[in-house]
mmCIF file of C-alpha atoms in Angstrom:
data_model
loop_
_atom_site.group_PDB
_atom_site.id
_atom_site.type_symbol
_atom_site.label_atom_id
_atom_site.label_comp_id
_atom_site.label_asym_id
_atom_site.label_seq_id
_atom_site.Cartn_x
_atom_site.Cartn_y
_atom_site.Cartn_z
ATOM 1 C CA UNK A 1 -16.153 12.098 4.458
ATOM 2 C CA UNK A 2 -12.602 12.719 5.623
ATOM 3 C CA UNK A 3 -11.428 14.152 8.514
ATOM 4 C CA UNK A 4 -7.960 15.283 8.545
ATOM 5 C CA UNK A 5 -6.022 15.481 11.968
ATOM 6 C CA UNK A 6 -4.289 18.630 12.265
ATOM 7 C CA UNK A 7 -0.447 18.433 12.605
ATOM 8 C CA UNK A 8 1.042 19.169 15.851
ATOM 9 C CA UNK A 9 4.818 19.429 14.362
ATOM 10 C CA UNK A 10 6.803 22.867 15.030
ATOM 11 C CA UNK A 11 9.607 21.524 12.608
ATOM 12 C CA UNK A 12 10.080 24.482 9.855
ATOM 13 C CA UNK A 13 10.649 21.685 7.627
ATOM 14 C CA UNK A 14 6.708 20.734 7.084
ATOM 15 C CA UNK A 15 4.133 21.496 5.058
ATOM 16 C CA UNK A 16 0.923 23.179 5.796
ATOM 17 C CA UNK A 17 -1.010 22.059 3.220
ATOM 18 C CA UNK A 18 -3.424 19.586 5.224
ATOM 19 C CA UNK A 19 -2.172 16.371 4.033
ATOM 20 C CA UNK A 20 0.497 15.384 6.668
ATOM 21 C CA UNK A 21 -1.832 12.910 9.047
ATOM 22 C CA UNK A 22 0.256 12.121 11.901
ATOM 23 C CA UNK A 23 0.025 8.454 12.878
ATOM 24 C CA UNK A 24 -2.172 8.483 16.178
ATOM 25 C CA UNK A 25 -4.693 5.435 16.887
ATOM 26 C CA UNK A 26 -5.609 7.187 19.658
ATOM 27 C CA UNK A 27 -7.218 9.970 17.207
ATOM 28 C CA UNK A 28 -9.793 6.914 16.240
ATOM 29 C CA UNK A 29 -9.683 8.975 12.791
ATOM 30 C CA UNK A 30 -12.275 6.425 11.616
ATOM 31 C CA UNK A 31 -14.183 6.732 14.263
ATOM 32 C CA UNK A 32 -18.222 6.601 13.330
ATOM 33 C CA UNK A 33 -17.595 4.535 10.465
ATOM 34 C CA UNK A 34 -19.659 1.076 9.867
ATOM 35 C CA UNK A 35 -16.773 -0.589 7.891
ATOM 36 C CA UNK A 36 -13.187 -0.080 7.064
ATOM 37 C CA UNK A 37 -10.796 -2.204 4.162
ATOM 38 C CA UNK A 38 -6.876 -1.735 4.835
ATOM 39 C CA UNK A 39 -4.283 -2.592 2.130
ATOM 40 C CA UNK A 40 -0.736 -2.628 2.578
ATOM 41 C CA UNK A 41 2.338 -2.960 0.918
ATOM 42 C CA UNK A 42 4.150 -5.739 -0.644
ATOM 43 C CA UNK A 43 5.254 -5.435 -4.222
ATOM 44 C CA UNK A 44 4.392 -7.231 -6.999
ATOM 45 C CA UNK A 45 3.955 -10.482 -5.450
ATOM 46 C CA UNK A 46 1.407 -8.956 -3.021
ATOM 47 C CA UNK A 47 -0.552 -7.022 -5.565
ATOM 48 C CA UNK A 48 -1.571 -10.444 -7.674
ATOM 49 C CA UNK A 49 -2.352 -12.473 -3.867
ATOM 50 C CA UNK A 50 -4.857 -9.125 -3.460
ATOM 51 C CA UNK A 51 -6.278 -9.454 -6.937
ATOM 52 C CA UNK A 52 -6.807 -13.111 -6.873
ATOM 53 C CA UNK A 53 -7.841 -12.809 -3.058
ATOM 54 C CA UNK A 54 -10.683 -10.525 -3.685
ATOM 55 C CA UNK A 55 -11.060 -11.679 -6.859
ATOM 56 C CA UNK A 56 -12.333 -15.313 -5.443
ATOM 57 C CA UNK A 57 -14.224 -13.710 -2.679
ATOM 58 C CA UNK A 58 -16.678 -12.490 -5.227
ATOM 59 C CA UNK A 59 -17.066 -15.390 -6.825
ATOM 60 C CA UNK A 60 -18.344 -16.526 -3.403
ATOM 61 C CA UNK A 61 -20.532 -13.365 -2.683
ATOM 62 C CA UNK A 62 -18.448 -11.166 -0.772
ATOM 63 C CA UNK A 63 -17.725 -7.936 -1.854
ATOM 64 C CA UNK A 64 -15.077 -5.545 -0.099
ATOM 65 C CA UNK A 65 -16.006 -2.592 -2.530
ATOM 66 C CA UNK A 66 -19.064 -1.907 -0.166
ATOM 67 C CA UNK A 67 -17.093 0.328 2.507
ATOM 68 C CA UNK A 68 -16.795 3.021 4.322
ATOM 69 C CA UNK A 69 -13.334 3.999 4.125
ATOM 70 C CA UNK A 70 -10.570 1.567 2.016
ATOM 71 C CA UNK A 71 -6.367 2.879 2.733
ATOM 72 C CA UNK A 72 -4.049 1.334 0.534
ATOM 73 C CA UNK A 73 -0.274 1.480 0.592
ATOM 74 C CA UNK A 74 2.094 0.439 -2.075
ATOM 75 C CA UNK A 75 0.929 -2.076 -3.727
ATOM 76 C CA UNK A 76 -2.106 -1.670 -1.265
ATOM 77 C CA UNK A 77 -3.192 1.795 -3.059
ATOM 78 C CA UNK A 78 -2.782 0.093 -7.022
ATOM 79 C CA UNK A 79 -5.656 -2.644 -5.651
ATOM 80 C CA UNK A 80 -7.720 0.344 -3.419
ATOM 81 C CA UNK A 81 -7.849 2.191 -6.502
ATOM 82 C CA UNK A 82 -8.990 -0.833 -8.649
ATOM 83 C CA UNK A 83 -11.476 -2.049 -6.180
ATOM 84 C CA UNK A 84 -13.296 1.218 -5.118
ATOM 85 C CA UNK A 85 -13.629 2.225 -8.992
ATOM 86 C CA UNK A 86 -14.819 -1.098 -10.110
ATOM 87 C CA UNK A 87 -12.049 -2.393 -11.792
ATOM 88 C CA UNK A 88 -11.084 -5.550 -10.136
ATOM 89 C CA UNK A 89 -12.411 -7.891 -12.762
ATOM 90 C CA UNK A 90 -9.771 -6.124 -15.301
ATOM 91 C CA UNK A 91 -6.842 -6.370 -13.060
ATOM 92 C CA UNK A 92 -8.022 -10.276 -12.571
ATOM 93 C CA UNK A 93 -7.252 -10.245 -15.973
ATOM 94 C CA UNK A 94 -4.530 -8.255 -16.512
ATOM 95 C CA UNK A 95 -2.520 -10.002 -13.776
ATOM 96 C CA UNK A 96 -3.614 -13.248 -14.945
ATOM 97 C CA UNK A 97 -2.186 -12.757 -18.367
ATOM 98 C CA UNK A 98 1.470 -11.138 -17.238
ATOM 99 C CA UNK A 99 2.936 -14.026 -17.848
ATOM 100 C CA UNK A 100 1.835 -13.714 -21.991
ATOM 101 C CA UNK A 101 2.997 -9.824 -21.509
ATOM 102 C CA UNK A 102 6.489 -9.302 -20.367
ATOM 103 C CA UNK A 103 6.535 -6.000 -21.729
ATOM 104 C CA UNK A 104 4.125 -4.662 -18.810
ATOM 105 C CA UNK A 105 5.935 -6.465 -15.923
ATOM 106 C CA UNK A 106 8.577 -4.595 -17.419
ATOM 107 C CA UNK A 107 6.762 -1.202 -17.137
ATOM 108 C CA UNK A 108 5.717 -1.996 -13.584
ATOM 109 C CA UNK A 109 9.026 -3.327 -12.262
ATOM 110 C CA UNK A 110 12.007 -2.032 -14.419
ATOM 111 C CA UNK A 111 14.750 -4.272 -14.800
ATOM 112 C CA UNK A 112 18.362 -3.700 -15.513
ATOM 113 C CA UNK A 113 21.817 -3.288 -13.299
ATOM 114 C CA UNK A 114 20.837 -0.565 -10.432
ATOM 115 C CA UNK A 115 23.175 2.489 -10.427
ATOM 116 C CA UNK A 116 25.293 3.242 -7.239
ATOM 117 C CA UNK A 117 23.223 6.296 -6.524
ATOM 118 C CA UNK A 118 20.157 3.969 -6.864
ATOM 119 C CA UNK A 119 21.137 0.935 -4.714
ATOM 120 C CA UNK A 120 21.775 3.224 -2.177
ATOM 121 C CA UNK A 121 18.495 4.516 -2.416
ATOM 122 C CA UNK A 122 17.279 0.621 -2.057
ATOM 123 C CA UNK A 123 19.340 -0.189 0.532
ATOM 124 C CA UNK A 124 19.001 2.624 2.753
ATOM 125 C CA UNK A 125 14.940 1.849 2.651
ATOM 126 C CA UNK A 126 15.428 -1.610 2.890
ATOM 127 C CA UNK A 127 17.634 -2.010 5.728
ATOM 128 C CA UNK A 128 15.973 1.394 8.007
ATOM 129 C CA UNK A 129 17.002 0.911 11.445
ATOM 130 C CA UNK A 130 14.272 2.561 12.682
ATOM 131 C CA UNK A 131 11.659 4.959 11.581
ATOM 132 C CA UNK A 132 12.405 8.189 12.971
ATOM 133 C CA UNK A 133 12.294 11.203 11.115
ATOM 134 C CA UNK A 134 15.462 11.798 10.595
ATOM 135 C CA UNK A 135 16.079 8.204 9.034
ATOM 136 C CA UNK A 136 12.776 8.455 6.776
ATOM 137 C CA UNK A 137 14.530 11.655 5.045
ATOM 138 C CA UNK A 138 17.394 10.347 4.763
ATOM 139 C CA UNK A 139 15.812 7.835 2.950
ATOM 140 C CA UNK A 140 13.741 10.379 0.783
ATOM 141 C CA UNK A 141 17.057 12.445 0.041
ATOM 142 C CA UNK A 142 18.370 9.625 -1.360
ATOM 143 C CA UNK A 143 15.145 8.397 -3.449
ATOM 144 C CA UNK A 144 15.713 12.068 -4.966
ATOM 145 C CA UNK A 145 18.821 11.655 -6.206
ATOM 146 C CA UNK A 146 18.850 8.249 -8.143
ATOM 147 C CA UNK A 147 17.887 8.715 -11.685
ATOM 148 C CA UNK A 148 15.541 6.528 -11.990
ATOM 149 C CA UNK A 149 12.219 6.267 -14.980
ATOM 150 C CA UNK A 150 10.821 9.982 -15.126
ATOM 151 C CA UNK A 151 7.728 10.453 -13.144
ATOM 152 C CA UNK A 152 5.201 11.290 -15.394
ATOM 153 C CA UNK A 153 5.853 8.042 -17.166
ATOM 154 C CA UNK A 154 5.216 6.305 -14.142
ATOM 155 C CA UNK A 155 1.927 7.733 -13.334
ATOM 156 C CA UNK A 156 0.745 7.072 -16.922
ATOM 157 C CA UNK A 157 1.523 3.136 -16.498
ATOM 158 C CA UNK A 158 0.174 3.532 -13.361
ATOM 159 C CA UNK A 159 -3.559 4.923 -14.924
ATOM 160 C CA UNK A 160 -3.262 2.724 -17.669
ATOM 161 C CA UNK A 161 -3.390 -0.238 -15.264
ATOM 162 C CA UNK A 162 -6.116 0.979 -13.277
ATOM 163 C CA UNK A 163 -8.145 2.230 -16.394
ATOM 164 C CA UNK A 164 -9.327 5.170 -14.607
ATOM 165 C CA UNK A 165 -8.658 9.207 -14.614
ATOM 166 C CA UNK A 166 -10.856 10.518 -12.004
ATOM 167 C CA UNK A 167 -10.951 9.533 -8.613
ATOM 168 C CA UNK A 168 -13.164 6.550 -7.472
ATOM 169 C CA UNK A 169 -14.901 7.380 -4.731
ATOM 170 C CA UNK A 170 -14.538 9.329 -0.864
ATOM 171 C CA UNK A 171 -13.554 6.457 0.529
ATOM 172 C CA UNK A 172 -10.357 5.685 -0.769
ATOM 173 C CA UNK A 173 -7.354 7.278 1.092
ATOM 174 C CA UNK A 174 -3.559 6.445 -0.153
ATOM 175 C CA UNK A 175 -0.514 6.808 1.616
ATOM 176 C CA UNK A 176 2.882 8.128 0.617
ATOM 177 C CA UNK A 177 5.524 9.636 2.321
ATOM 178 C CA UNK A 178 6.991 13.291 1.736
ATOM 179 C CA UNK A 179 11.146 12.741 0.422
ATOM 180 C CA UNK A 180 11.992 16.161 2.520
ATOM 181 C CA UNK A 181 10.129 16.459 5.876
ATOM 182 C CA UNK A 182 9.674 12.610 6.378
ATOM 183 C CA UNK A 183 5.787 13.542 7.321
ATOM 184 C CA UNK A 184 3.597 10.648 6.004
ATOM 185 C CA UNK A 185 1.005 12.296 3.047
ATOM 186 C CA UNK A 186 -2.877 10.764 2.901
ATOM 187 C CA UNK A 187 -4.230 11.423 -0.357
ATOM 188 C CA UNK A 188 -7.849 11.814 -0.751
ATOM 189 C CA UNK A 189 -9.828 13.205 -3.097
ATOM 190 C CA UNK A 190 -9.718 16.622 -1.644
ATOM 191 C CA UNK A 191 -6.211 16.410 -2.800
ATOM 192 C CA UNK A 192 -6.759 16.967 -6.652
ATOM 193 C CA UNK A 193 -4.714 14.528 -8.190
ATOM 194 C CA UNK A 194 -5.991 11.631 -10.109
ATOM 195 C CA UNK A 195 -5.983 7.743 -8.720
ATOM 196 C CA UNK A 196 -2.871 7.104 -10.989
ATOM 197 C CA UNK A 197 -0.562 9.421 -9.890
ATOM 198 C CA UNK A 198 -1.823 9.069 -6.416
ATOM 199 C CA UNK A 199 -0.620 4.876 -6.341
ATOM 200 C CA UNK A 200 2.250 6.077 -8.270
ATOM 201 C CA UNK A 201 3.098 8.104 -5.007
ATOM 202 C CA UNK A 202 2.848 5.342 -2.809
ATOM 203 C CA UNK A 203 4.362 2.165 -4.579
ATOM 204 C CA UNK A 204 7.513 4.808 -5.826
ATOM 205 C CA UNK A 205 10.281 2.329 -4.226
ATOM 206 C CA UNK A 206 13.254 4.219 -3.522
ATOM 207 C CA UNK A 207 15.692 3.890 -6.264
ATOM 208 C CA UNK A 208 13.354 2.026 -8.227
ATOM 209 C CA UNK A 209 10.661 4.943 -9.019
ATOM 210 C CA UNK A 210 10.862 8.736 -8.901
ATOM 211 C CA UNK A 211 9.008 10.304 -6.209
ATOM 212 C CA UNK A 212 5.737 11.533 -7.341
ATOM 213 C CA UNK A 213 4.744 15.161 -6.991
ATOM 214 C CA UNK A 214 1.584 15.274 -4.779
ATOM 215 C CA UNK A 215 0.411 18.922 -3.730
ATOM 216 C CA UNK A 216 3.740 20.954 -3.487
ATOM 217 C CA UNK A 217 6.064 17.702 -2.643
ATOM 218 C CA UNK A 218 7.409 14.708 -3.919
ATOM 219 C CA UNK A 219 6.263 11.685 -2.348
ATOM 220 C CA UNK A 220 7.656 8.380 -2.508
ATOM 221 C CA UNK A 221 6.214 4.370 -1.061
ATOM 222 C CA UNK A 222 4.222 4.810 1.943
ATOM 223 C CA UNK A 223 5.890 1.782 2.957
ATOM 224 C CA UNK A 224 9.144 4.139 4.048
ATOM 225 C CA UNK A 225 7.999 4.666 7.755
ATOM 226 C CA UNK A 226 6.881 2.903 11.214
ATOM 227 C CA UNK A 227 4.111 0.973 8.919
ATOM 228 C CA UNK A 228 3.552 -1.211 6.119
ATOM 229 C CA UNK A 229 -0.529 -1.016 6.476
ATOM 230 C CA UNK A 230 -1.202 2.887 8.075
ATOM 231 C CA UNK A 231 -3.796 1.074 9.619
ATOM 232 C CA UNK A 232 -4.034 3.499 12.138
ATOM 233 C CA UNK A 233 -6.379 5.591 9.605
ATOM 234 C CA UNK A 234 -9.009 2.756 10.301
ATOM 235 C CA UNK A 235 -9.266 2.775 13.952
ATOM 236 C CA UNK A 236 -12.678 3.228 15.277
ATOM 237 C CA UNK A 237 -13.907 1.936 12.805
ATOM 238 C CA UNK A 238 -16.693 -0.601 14.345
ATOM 239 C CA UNK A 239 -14.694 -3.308 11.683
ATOM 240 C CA UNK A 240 -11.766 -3.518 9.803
ATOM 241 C CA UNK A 241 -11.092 -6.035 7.153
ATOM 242 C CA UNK A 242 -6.950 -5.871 6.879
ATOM 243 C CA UNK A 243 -4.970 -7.419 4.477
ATOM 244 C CA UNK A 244 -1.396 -7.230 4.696
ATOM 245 C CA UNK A 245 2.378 -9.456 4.755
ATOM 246 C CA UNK A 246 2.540 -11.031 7.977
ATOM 247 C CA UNK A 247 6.143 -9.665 10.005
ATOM 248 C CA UNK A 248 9.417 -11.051 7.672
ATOM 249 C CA UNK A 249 12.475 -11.537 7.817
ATOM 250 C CA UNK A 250 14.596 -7.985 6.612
ATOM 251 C CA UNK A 251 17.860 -8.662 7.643
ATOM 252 C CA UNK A 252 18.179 -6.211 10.148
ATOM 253 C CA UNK A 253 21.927 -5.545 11.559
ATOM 254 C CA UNK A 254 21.475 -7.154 15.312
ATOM 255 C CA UNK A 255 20.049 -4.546 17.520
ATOM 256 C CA UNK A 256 18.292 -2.548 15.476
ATOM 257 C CA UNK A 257 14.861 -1.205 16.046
ATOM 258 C CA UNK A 258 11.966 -2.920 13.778
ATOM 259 C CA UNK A 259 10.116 0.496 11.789
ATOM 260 C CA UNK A 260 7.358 -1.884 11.326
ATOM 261 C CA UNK A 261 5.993 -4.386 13.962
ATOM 262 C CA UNK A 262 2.428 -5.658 12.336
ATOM 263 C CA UNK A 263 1.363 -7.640 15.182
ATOM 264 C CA UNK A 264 1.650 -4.427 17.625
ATOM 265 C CA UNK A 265 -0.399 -2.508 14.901
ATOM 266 C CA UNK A 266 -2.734 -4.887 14.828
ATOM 267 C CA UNK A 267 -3.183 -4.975 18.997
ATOM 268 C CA UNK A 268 -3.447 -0.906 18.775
ATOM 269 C CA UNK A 269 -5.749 -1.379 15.843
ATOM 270 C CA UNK A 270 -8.159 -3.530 18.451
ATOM 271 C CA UNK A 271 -7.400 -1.163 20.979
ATOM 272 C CA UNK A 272 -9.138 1.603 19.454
ATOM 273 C CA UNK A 273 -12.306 -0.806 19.696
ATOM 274 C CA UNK A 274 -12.636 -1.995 16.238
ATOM 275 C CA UNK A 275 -13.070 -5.976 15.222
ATOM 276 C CA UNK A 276 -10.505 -6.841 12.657
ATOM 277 C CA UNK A 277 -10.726 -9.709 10.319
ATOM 278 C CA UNK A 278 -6.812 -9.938 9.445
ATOM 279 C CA UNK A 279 -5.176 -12.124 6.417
ATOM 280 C CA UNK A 280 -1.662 -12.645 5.180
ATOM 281 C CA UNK A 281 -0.239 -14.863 2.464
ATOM 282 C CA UNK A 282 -0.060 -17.740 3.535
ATOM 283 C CA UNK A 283 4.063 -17.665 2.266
ATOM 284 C CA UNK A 284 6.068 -14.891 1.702
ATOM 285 C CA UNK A 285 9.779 -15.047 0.732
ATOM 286 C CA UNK A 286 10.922 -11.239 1.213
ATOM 287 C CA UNK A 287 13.495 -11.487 -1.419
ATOM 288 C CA UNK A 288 10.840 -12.132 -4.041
ATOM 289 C CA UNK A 289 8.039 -9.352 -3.391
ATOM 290 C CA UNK A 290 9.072 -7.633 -6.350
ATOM 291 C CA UNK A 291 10.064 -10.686 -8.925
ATOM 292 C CA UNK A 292 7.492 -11.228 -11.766
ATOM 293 C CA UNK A 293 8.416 -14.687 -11.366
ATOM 294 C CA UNK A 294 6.477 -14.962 -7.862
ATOM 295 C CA UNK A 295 3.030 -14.004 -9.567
ATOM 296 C CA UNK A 296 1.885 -16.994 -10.361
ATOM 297 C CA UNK A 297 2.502 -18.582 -6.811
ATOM 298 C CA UNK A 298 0.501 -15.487 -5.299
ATOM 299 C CA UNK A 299 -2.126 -15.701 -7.622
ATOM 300 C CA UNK A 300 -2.934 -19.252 -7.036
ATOM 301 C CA UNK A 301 -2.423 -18.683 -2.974
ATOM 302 C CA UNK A 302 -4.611 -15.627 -3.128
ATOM 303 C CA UNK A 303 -7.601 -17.576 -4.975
ATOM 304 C CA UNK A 304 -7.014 -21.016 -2.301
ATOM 305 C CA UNK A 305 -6.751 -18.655 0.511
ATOM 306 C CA UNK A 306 -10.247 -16.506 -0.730
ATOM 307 C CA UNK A 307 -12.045 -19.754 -0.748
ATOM 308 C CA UNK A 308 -11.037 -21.264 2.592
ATOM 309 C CA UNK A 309 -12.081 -17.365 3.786
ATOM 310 C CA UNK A 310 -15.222 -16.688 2.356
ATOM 311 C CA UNK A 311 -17.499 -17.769 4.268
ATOM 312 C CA UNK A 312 -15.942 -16.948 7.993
ATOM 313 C CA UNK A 313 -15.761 -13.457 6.113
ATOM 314 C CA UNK A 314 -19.214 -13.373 5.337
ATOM 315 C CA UNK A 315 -20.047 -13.492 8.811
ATOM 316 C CA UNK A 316 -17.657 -11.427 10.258
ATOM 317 C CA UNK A 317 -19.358 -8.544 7.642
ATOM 318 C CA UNK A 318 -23.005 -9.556 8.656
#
């Protein structure tokens, strides 16, 4: 069962509608739990390393669909979603055979010259100087106005690659990030949309994918904020399995302020007293997360990585 932490924010802007969760490790939002799984964000390339990643550790007799509570973000929620309702075996597939179906890497990742309105969009996400609130609207504003594919059409892909209409299971909690107030959205299944729309919310790139409405807003990547992960929503757990990028490379002008600093989310994550088991790619190039020509490469890290894993994972889950 979820527990929502009640939002503390005078700003007229928000929404009181129960799905803002502000980002507090210190709330131990997890707390009681036996087990936590934390997905985050990382495109394309990320999505196939999770699929053959967990993929391989079944093969080997570990299981991360057994849970308590699983967040995915980005390309984190797409694999949440498939794991919790039992679908990994067809992404394994479907993955496995994008290289024989261009026409879906196409629906997942459209191609084509960006307009002005949307590289700004990109460009203002990818380069954030920080994550305060102010900069994460911005940011939304922006995702709003780029005409990008409508999104309805989006969410549809988005069920069609999960193979699933209703919601999997408690346990799985998304993240996406409201376009006007900035306030980071957790989507449960108390919030009555289905799995599809929900990933949709959270992988919608700015300028790549329209936001998503969730509730009463429009939501776009929960990767637009202080955190690629959200692993926050796992602390207190008594262990958290957390799969993520390791810190890259943005490009940041000189001086500015990292939104996202994994290793410091990963020392607060122990701080709130849980044991983490944490895993990265083994080798990312940043430019490349969302190139359908990096799939192959992450697929065959992801199952090599899985098998060197498995059995210092088994432990660390017995």
């Amino acid at each position: 069962m979820s527990s929502t932490p009640a939002s503390t924010s005078s700003d007229p802007g928000t929404v009181d509608d129960g799905l803002a969760w502000p980002s507090d490790f210190a709330a131990r939002s997890a707390d009681g739990l036996d087990l936590a799984v934390v997905l985050g964000g990382g495109g394309l390339f990320l999505l196939a390393w999770y699929v053959a990643y967990l993929q391989e550790l079944k093969v080997h007799g570990v299981d991360l669909r057994k849970n308590d509570r699983i967040v995915g973000t980005s390309a984190g929620s797409v694999m949440a979603a498939g794991l919790t309702g039992g679908k990994l075996g067809r992404m394994h597939r479907l993955i496995d055979t994008l290289e024989k179906q261009p026409g879906i890497i196409a629906r997942l990742a459209p191609a084509g010259d960006p307009t002005p309105a949307q590289s700004r969009a990109r460009d203002l996400f990818w380069y954030m100087p920080d994550a305060k609130i102010e900069t994460i609207r911005a940011v939304g504003h922006a995702a709003l106005a780029a005409q990008t594919q409508g999104a309805d059409t989006t969410a549809r892909t988005m069920t069609l690659v999960l193979g699933m209409r209703k919601w999997p299971g408690a346990n799985l909690h998304t993240t996406c990030m409201d376009t006007y107030t900035g306030e980071r959205v957790v989507v449960t299944a108390d919030a009555g949309v289905s799995p599809g729309r929900a990933a949709a919310a959270s992988s919608a790139v700015p300028g790549i994918f329209s936001p998503q409405p969730i509730g009463d807003r429009k939501c776009m990547d929960g990767g637009v904020s202080n955190s690629g992960t959200h692993s926050d929503l796992a602390a207190g757990a008594r262990r958290v399995v957390l799969l993520s990028l390791p810190p890259l490379d943005l490009g940041l002008p000189e001086g500015a302020d990292r939104p996202t600093d994994p290793d410091a989310e990963l020392a607060a994550l122990e701080a709130s007293g849980s044991e983490v088991f944490h895993r990265t790619p083994e080798d990312v190039d940043a430019e490349k997360l969302m190139d359908p020509a990096s799939v192959p490469l992450a697929f065959a890290m992801g199952k090599r990585q899985a098998t060197a894993d498995a059995d210092a994972l088994r432990t660390f889950l017995t």
